[in-house]
Amino acid sequence: LVGRYIYNDEFLTIEETLDLLKGEKLAAEALLNPDEDEGDMTAQLGVTAAFKLSWDKLSPEGQKLGCYLSLFGAELFDWSWVESSNVYDVKILNKARRDDLLKYDLLQLNKEEDRDKPLLSYHPLVYQYFADKFKELEDREELKHKFCKSLISIAQSIDYNPTLKDIKLFTIAFPHLEMIATGMRDKI
């Protein structure tokens, strides 16, 4: 993640990046539980600082999209599900923000040979960072509604006599649909 951050800023030196990481780490120390094991705290601070560097490079719209994506959990998802939810009402804005998340390795493409287009995912630690940021959004209830509406339409599109393609789609959508059926995550 830090390597990608440096790669995307041609004028940034490794020394400057280390200074930025140290600054973020110090800023985050006050937010952590002082009773935690020191080694765990140091690792957690380093990871959080690395995420924050990339997070700060995103536009406010890109940050909002990252927060929205936390509703998918750390499971694979199809980009068309995000587009159908109309997070921004303008598909090109969604795609531009998606590309920013990919650029900073906050989002990953998962290519499968038997699929026309790749699925997306992100590391569970990135998910947790996004989920924490989601809690800070004022319009989180509206985003939850858009998320549920988008996935419910997927469930409704599955035929009673499903094809192999329907079964593959449902297999990918199932963890997300299950989450909706059992209630949105308590921590979001």
Short mmCIF file of C-alpha atoms in Angstrom, two decimals:
data_model
loop_
_atom_site.label_atom_id
_atom_site.label_comp_id
_atom_site.label_asym_id
_atom_site.label_seq_id
_atom_site.Cartn_x
_atom_site.Cartn_y
_atom_site.Cartn_z
CA LEU A 1 0.00 0.00 0.00
CA VAL A 2 2.79 2.41 0.88
CA GLY A 3 4.68 1.34 -2.24
CA ARG A 4 1.65 2.21 -4.39
CA TYR A 5 1.35 5.53 -2.58
CA ILE A 6 4.98 6.38 -3.43
CA TYR A 7 4.57 5.12 -7.00
CA ASN A 8 1.63 7.48 -7.56
CA ASP A 9 3.58 10.57 -6.45
CA GLU A 10 6.74 10.92 -8.54
CA PHE A 11 8.10 13.77 -6.42
CA LEU A 12 7.72 12.03 -3.06
CA THR A 13 10.82 10.50 -1.51
CA ILE A 14 10.92 7.48 0.77
CA GLU A 15 12.19 9.72 3.59
CA GLU A 16 9.22 12.09 3.15
CA THR A 17 6.85 9.12 3.12
CA LEU A 18 8.34 7.79 6.35
CA ASP A 19 7.89 11.23 7.93
CA LEU A 20 4.25 11.27 6.80
CA LEU A 21 3.69 7.79 8.22
CA LYS A 22 5.29 8.76 11.53
CA GLY A 23 3.08 11.85 11.71
CA GLU A 24 -0.07 9.82 11.06
CA LYS A 25 1.03 7.21 13.59
CA LEU A 26 1.56 9.84 16.29
CA ALA A 27 -1.81 11.42 15.53
CA ALA A 28 -3.52 8.03 15.87
CA GLU A 29 -1.79 7.02 19.13
CA ALA A 30 -4.12 9.19 21.19
CA LEU A 31 -7.13 7.34 19.78
CA LEU A 32 -6.04 3.83 20.78
CA ASN A 33 -6.61 1.94 23.99
CA PRO A 34 -3.48 2.34 26.16
CA ASP A 35 -4.09 -1.10 27.74
CA GLU A 36 -3.39 -2.90 24.45
CA ASP A 37 -0.21 -4.90 23.92
CA GLU A 38 2.48 -2.49 22.71
CA GLY A 39 3.43 -4.68 19.69
CA ASP A 40 -0.18 -4.94 18.54
CA MET A 41 -0.65 -1.20 19.00
CA THR A 42 2.44 -0.38 16.94
CA ALA A 43 1.30 -2.66 14.11
CA GLN A 44 -2.23 -1.24 14.21
CA LEU A 45 -0.92 2.32 14.14
CA GLY A 46 1.35 1.56 11.18
CA VAL A 47 -1.47 0.01 9.17
CA THR A 48 -3.87 2.84 10.01
CA ALA A 49 -1.25 5.43 9.05
CA ALA A 50 -0.67 3.72 5.69
CA PHE A 51 -4.42 3.63 4.96
CA LYS A 52 -4.83 7.26 5.95
CA LEU A 53 -2.12 8.40 3.52
CA SER A 54 -4.00 6.83 0.62
CA TRP A 55 -7.40 7.89 2.02
CA ASP A 56 -6.31 11.52 2.11
CA LYS A 57 -5.36 11.38 -1.59
CA LEU A 58 -8.97 10.52 -2.50
CA SER A 59 -11.54 13.16 -3.34
CA PRO A 60 -14.51 13.47 -0.95
CA GLU A 61 -16.56 11.54 -3.53
CA GLY A 62 -13.94 8.78 -3.63
CA GLN A 63 -13.98 8.60 0.15
CA LYS A 64 -17.78 8.34 0.13
CA LEU A 65 -17.59 5.53 -2.41
CA GLY A 66 -15.04 3.73 -0.24
CA CYS A 67 -17.42 4.05 2.69
CA TYR A 68 -20.29 2.73 0.59
CA LEU A 69 -18.22 -0.26 -0.51
CA SER A 70 -17.81 -1.25 3.15
CA LEU A 71 -21.44 -2.37 3.02
CA PHE A 72 -20.26 -5.28 0.86
CA GLY A 73 -18.04 -6.52 3.65
CA ALA A 74 -14.83 -8.20 2.58
CA GLU A 75 -16.69 -10.41 0.09
CA LEU A 76 -16.39 -10.37 -3.71
CA PHE A 77 -18.89 -8.11 -5.46
CA ASP A 78 -19.82 -7.11 -8.98
CA TRP A 79 -19.28 -3.47 -9.99
CA SER A 80 -22.68 -3.43 -11.71
CA TRP A 81 -24.25 -3.72 -8.24
CA VAL A 82 -22.58 -0.46 -7.26
CA GLU A 83 -23.69 1.20 -10.50
CA SER A 84 -27.29 0.07 -10.01
CA SER A 85 -27.35 1.62 -6.54
CA ASN A 86 -26.65 5.09 -8.00
CA VAL A 87 -24.42 6.25 -5.18
CA TYR A 88 -23.74 9.41 -7.22
CA ASP A 89 -26.51 9.22 -9.84
CA VAL A 90 -23.79 9.71 -12.47
CA LYS A 91 -22.13 6.46 -13.57
CA ILE A 92 -19.01 8.17 -14.87
CA LEU A 93 -18.38 9.67 -11.42
CA ASN A 94 -18.71 6.21 -9.86
CA LYS A 95 -16.19 4.78 -12.34
CA ALA A 96 -13.71 7.63 -11.83
CA ARG A 97 -13.86 7.15 -8.06
CA ARG A 98 -13.52 3.37 -8.47
CA ASP A 99 -10.40 3.92 -10.53
CA ASP A 100 -8.96 6.13 -7.76
CA LEU A 101 -9.54 3.35 -5.23
CA LEU A 102 -7.84 0.86 -7.56
CA LYS A 103 -4.95 3.27 -8.15
CA TYR A 104 -4.13 3.36 -4.43
CA ASP A 105 -4.68 -0.39 -3.92
CA LEU A 106 -7.67 0.22 -1.68
CA LEU A 107 -9.73 -1.90 -4.08
CA GLN A 108 -8.67 -5.00 -6.02
CA LEU A 109 -9.77 -6.64 -9.25
CA ASN A 110 -10.37 -10.38 -9.08
CA LYS A 111 -10.36 -11.84 -12.57
CA GLU A 112 -11.94 -15.22 -13.15
CA GLU A 113 -11.68 -16.98 -16.48
CA ASP A 114 -15.35 -17.91 -16.64
CA ARG A 115 -16.64 -14.37 -16.04
CA ASP A 116 -17.11 -11.64 -18.62
CA LYS A 117 -15.91 -8.96 -16.23
CA PRO A 118 -13.85 -9.03 -13.05
CA LEU A 119 -15.24 -8.97 -9.55
CA LEU A 120 -13.99 -6.52 -6.96
CA SER A 121 -12.88 -6.94 -3.37
CA TYR A 122 -10.58 -5.43 -0.82
CA HIS A 123 -8.47 -6.65 2.04
CA PRO A 124 -10.33 -7.19 5.35
CA LEU A 125 -8.20 -4.47 6.97
CA VAL A 126 -9.24 -2.01 4.25
CA TYR A 127 -12.84 -3.11 4.83
CA GLN A 128 -12.49 -2.28 8.54
CA TYR A 129 -10.99 1.12 7.73
CA PHE A 130 -13.84 1.86 5.28
CA ALA A 131 -16.44 0.62 7.78
CA ASP A 132 -15.04 2.92 10.47
CA LYS A 133 -15.20 5.85 8.05
CA PHE A 134 -18.76 4.86 7.05
CA LYS A 135 -19.89 5.46 10.64
CA GLU A 136 -18.86 9.11 10.25
CA LEU A 137 -21.11 9.76 7.21
CA GLU A 138 -24.26 11.79 7.66
CA ASP A 139 -26.11 10.04 4.81
CA ARG A 140 -25.28 6.46 5.85
CA GLU A 141 -28.96 5.46 6.16
CA GLU A 142 -29.59 6.58 2.57
CA LEU A 143 -26.56 4.59 1.40
CA LYS A 144 -27.75 1.50 3.28
CA HIS A 145 -31.11 1.85 1.57
CA LYS A 146 -29.47 2.10 -1.87
CA PHE A 147 -27.34 -0.94 -1.08
CA CYS A 148 -30.33 -3.05 -0.01
CA LYS A 149 -32.43 -1.96 -2.98
CA SER A 150 -29.64 -2.85 -5.41
CA LEU A 151 -29.10 -6.33 -3.96
CA ILE A 152 -32.79 -7.12 -3.59
CA SER A 153 -33.22 -6.52 -7.32
CA ILE A 154 -30.50 -9.15 -7.90
CA ALA A 155 -32.38 -11.66 -5.76
CA GLN A 156 -35.60 -10.91 -7.62
CA SER A 157 -33.91 -11.45 -10.97
CA ILE A 158 -33.02 -15.08 -10.24
CA ASP A 159 -35.41 -17.42 -12.06
CA TYR A 160 -37.18 -20.36 -10.40
CA ASN A 161 -35.35 -22.58 -12.90
CA PRO A 162 -31.89 -21.04 -12.60
CA THR A 163 -29.25 -21.43 -15.26
CA LEU A 164 -25.59 -22.02 -14.42
CA LYS A 165 -25.01 -18.29 -14.91
CA ASP A 166 -27.81 -17.52 -12.39
CA ILE A 167 -26.28 -19.94 -9.88
CA LYS A 168 -22.84 -18.31 -10.22
CA LEU A 169 -24.38 -14.87 -9.74
CA PHE A 170 -26.33 -16.04 -6.72
CA THR A 171 -23.25 -17.70 -5.22
CA ILE A 172 -21.43 -14.36 -5.31
CA ALA A 173 -24.46 -12.37 -4.14
CA PHE A 174 -25.44 -14.80 -1.38
CA PRO A 175 -23.21 -13.42 1.44
CA HIS A 176 -24.52 -9.91 0.73
CA LEU A 177 -28.14 -11.03 0.55
CA GLU A 178 -27.72 -13.04 3.74
CA MET A 179 -26.45 -9.94 5.50
CA ILE A 180 -29.54 -8.00 4.39
CA ALA A 181 -31.85 -10.85 5.43
CA THR A 182 -30.32 -11.03 8.92
CA GLY A 183 -30.08 -7.26 9.32
CA MET A 184 -27.35 -4.83 8.37
CA ARG A 185 -24.12 -5.26 10.27
CA ASP A 186 -24.39 -3.94 13.80
CA LYS A 187 -21.10 -2.12 13.58
CA ILE A 188 -22.07 -0.08 10.54
#
